[in-house]
mmCIF file of C-alpha atoms in Angstrom:
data_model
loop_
_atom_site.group_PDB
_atom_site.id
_atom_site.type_symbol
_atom_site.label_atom_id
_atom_site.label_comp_id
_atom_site.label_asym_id
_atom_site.label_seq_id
_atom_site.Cartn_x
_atom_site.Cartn_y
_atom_site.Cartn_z
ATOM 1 C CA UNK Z 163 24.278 -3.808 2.861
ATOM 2 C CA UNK Z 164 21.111 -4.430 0.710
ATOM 3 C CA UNK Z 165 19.596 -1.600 -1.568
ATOM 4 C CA UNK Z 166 16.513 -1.490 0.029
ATOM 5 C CA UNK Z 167 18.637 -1.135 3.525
ATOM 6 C CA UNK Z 168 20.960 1.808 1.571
ATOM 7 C CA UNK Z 169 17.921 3.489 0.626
ATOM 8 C CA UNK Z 170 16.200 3.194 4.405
ATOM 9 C CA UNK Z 171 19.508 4.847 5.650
ATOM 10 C CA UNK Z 172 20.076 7.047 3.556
ATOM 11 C CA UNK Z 173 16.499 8.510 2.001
ATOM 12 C CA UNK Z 174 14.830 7.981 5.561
ATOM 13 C CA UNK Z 175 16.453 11.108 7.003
ATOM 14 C CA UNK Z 176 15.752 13.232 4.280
ATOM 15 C CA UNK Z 177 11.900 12.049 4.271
ATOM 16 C CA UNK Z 178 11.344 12.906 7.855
ATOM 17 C CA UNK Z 179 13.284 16.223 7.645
ATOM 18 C CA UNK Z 180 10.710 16.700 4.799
ATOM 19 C CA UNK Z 181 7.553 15.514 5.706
ATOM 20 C CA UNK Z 182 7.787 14.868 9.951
ATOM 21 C CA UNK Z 183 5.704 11.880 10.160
ATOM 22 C CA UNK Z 184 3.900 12.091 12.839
ATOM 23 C CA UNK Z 185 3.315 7.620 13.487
ATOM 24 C CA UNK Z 186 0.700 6.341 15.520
ATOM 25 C CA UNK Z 187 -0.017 2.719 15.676
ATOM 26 C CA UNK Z 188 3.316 1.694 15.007
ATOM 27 C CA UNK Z 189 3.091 -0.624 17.899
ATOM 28 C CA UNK Z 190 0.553 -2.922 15.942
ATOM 29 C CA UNK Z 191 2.632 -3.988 13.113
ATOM 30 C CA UNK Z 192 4.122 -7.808 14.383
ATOM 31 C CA UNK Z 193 7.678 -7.495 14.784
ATOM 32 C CA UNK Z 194 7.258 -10.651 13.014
ATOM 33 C CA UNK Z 195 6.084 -12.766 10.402
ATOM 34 C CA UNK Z 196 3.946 -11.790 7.307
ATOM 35 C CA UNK Z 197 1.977 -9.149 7.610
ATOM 36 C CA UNK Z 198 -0.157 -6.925 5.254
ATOM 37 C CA UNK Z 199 -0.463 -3.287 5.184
ATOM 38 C CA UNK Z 200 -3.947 -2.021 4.109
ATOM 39 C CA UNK Z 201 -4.822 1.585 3.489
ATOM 40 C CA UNK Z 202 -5.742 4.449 1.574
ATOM 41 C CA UNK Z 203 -3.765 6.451 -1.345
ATOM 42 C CA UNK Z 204 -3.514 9.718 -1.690
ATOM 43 C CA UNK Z 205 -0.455 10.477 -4.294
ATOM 44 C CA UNK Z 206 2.909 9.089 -4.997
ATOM 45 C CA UNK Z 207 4.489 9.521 -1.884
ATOM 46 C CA UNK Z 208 2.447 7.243 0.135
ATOM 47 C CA UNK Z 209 4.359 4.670 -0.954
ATOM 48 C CA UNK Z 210 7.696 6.294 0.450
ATOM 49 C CA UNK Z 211 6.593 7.472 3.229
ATOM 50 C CA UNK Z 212 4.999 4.478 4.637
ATOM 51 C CA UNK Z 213 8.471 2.558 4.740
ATOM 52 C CA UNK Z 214 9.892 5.708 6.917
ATOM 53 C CA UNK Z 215 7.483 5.230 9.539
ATOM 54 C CA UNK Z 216 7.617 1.095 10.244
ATOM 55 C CA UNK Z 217 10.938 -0.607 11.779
ATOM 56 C CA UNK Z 218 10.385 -3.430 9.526
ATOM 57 C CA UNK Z 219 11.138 -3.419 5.502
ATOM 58 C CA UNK Z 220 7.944 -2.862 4.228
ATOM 59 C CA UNK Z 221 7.259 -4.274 0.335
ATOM 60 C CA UNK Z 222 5.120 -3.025 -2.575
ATOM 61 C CA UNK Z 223 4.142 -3.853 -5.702
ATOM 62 C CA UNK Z 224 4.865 -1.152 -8.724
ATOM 63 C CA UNK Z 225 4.521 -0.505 -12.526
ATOM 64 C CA UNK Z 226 7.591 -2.854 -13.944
ATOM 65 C CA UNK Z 227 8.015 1.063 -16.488
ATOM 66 C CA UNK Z 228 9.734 2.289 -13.282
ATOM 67 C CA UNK Z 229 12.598 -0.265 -13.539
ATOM 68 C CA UNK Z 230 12.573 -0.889 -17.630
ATOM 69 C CA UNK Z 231 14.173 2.652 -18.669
ATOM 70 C CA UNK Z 232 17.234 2.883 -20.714
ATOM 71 C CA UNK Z 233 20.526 4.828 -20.050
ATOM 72 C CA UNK Z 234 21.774 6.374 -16.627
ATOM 73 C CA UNK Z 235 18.365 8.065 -16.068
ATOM 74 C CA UNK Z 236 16.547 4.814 -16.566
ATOM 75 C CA UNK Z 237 19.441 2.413 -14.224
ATOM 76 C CA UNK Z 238 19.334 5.193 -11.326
ATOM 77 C CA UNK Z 239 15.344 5.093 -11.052
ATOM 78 C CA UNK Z 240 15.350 1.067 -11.221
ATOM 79 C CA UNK Z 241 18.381 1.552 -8.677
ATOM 80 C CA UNK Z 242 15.886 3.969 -6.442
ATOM 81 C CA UNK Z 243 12.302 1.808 -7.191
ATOM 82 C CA UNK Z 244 14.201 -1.635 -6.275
ATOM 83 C CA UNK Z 245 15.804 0.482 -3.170
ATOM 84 C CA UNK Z 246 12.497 1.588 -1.735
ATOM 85 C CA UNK Z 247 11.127 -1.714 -1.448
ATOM 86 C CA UNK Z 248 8.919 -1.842 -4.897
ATOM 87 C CA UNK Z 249 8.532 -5.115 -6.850
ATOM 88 C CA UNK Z 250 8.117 -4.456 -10.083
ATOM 89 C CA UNK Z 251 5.049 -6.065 -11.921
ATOM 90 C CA UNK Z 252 2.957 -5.528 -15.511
ATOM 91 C CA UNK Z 253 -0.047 -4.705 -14.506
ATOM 92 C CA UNK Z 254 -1.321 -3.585 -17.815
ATOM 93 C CA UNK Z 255 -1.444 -6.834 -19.221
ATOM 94 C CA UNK Z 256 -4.595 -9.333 -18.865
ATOM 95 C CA UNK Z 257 -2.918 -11.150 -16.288
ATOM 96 C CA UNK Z 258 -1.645 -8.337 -14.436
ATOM 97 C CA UNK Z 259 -3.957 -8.876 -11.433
ATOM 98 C CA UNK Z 260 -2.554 -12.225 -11.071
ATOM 99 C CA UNK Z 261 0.986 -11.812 -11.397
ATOM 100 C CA UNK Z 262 0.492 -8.814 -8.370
ATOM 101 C CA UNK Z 263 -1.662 -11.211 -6.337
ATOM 102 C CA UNK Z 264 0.694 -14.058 -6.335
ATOM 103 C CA UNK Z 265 3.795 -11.460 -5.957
ATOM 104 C CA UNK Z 266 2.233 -10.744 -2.874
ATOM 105 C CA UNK Z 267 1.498 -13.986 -1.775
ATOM 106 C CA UNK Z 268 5.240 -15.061 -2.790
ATOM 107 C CA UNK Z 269 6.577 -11.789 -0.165
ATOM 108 C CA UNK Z 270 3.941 -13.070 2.261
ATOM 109 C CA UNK Z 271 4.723 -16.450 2.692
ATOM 110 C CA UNK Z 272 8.402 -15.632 3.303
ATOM 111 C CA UNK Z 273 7.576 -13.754 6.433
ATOM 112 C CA UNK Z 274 8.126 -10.591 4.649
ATOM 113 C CA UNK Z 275 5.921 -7.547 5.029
ATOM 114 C CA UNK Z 276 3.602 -6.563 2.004
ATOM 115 C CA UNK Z 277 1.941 -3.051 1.393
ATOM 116 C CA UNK Z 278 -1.465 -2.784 -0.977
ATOM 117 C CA UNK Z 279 -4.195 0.098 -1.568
ATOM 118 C CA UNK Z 280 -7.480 -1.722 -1.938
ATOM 119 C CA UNK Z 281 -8.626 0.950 -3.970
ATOM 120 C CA UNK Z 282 -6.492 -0.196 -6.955
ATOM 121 C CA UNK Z 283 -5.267 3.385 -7.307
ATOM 122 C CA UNK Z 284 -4.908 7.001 -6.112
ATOM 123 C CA UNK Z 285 -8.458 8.557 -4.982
ATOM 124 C CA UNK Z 286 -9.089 11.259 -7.792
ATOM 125 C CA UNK Z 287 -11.030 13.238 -5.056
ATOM 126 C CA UNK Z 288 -9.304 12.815 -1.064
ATOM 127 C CA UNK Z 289 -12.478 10.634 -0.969
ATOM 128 C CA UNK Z 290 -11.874 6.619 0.159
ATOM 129 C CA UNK Z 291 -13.454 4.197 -2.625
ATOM 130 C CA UNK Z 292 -14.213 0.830 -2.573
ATOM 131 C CA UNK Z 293 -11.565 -1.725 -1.563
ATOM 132 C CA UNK Z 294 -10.870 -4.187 -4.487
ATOM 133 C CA UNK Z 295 -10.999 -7.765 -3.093
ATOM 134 C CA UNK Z 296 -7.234 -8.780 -3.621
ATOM 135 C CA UNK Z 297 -6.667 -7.698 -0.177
ATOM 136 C CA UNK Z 298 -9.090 -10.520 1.113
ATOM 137 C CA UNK Z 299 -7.300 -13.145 -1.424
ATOM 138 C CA UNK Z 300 -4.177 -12.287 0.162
ATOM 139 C CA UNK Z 301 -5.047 -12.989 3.801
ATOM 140 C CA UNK Z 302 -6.970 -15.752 3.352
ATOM 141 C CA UNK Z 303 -4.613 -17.629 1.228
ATOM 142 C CA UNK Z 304 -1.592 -16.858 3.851
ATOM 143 C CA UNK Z 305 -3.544 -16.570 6.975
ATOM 144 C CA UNK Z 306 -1.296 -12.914 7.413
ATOM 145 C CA UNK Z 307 -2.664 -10.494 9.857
ATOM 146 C CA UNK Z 308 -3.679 -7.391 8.203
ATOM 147 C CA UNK Z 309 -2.944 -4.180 9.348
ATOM 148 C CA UNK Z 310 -4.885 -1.314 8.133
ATOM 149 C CA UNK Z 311 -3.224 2.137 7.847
ATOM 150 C CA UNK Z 312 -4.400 5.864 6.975
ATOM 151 C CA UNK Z 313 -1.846 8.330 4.898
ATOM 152 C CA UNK Z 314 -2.660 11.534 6.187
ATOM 153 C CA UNK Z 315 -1.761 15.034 4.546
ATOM 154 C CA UNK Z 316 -0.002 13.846 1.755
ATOM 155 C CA UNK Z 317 -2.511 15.282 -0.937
ATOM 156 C CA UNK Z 318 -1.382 18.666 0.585
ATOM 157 C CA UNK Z 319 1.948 18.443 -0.470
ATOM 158 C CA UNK Z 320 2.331 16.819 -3.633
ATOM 159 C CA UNK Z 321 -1.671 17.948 -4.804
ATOM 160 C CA UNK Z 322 -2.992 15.519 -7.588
ATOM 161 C CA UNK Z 323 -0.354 13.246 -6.973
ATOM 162 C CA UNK Z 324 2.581 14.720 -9.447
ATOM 163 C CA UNK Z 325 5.043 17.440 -9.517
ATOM 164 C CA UNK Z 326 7.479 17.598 -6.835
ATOM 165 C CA UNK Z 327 6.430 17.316 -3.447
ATOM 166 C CA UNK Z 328 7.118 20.565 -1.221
ATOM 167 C CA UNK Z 329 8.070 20.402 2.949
ATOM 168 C CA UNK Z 330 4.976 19.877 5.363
ATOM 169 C CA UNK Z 331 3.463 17.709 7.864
ATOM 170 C CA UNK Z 332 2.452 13.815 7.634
ATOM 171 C CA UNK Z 333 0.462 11.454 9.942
ATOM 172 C CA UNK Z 334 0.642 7.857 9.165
ATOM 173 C CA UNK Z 335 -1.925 6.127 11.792
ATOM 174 C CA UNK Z 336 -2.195 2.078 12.073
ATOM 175 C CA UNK Z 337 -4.577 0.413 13.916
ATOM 176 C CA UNK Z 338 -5.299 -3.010 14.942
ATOM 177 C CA UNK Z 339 -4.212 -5.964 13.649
ATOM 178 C CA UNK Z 340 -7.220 -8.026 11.553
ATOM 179 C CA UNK Z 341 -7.133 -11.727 11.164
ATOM 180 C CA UNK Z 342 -10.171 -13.800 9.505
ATOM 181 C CA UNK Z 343 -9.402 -17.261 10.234
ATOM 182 C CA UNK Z 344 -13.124 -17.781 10.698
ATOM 183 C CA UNK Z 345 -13.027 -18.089 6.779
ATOM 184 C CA UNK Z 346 -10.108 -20.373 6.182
ATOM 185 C CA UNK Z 347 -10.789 -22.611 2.980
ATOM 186 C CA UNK Z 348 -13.279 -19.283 1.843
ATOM 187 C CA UNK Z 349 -11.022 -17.882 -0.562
ATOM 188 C CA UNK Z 350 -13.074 -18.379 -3.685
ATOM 189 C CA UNK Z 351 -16.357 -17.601 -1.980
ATOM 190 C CA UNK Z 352 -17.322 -13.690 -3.453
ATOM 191 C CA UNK Z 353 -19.445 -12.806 -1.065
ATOM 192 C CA UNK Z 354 -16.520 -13.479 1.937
ATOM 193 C CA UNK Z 355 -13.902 -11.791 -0.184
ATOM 194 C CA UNK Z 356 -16.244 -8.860 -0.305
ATOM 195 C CA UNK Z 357 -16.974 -8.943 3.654
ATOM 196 C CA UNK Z 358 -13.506 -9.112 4.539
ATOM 197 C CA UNK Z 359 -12.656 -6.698 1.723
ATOM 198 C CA UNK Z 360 -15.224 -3.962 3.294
ATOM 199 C CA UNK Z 361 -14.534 -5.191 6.842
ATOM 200 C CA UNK Z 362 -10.495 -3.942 5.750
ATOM 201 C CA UNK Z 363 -12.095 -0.628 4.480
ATOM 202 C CA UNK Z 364 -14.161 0.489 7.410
ATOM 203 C CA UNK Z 365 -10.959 0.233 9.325
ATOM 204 C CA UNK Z 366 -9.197 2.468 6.921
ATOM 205 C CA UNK Z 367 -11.983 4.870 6.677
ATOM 206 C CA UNK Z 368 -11.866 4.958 10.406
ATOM 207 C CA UNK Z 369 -8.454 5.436 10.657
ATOM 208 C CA UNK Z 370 -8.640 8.580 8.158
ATOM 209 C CA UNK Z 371 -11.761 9.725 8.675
ATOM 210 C CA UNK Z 372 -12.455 10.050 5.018
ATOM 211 C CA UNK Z 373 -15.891 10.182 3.313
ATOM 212 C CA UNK Z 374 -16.326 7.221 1.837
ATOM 213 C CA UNK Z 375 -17.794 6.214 -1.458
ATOM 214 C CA UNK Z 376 -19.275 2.725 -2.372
ATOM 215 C CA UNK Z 377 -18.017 2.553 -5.940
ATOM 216 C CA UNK Z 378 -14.265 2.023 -7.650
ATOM 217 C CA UNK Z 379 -12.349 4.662 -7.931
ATOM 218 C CA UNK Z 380 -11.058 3.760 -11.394
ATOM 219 C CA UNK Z 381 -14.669 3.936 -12.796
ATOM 220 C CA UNK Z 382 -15.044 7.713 -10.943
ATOM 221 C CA UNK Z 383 -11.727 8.526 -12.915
ATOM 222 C CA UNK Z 384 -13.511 7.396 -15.920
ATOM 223 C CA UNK Z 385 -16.400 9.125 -15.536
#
């Protein structure tokens, strides 16, 4: 048996005994293929929750600190990151957009199934923020579906994203799958990536039925 399927037997029960996802949508993620997973981020846990609640392995990228830590404390959470699905990447360096866009593309084009947040990180607010265009890269390049998603609740139990998270309630809600084949060849054309990017975005917002704000949420952290 794999890690990552150790850790989806194992950490899966606990999760739902936690949490009680409540799924809706499941029923639109292909059962096969490449897909991408599109949606909003609320804390930390989005990221393990979102594997609970899809029958497929579902793959992410991650900060490559989560795997790099010396001694037993260090191997166990490079044991648990790995496990859960995450691919670790540097994203801190100048190519570190590039190495997580062609990650994805790499899970993508074998048939695998790969999470991303648009926004680029957690909201700082519960608000949704403008979707960066990586998302649009990715399907155009692979011609994979994407599926967007909504997180809901989990700012409520593990509030501004840190600490541990304590028992509640969940809803993870997909909708309908999104394909833009009408812009194959497009993928360097900024004013597609940005259509398909916001098209992706609506959905979410939709699907969450967060306010939404037309600016990066890195640069409202920074503010």
């Amino acid at each position: 048996m794999s890690s990552l399927a150790f850790m989806r037997a194992t950490l899966g029960p606990v999760l739902r005994l936690m949490f009680r996802p409540q799924v809706e949508g499941a029923e639109n993620i292909p059962g096969t293929g490449p897909v991408i997973l599109a949606g909003n981020h609320l804390t930390f846990i989005d990221s393990l929750i979102l594997p609970v609640c899809c029958e497929r392995p579902v793959y992410f990228i991650g900060k490559d600190e989560y795997v790099t830590g010396k001694g037993i404390k260090g191997r166990a959470m490079a044991w648990f990151f790995r496990g859960a699905g995450m691919i670790p990447v540097d994203r801190d360096g100048g190519r570190g957009g590039v190495a997580a866009l062609m990650t994805g593309r790499r899970v993508l084009e074998e048939g695998k199934v790969f999470s991303i947040y648009p926004e680029g990180t957690r909201s700082p607010d519960g608000r949704l923020y403008r979707g960066r265009t990586g998302i649009a890269r990715l399907t155009l390049m692979t011609g994979a579906p994407v599926v967007p998603f909504a997180v809901i609740g989990t700012d409520k139990i593990q509030p501004g994203g840190k600490g541990m998270p304590r028992p509640g309630k969940v809803t993870v809600r997909f909708g309908e799958p999104l394909e833009f084949s009408r812009y194959d060849g497009m993928d360097r054309d900024r004013y597609v990536l940005r259509a398909v990017t916001d098209s992706v975005m609506t959905e979410v917002m939709r699907l969450s039925g967060q306010e939404y704000v037309d600016m990066y949420a890195t640069k409202a952290k920074a503010a």
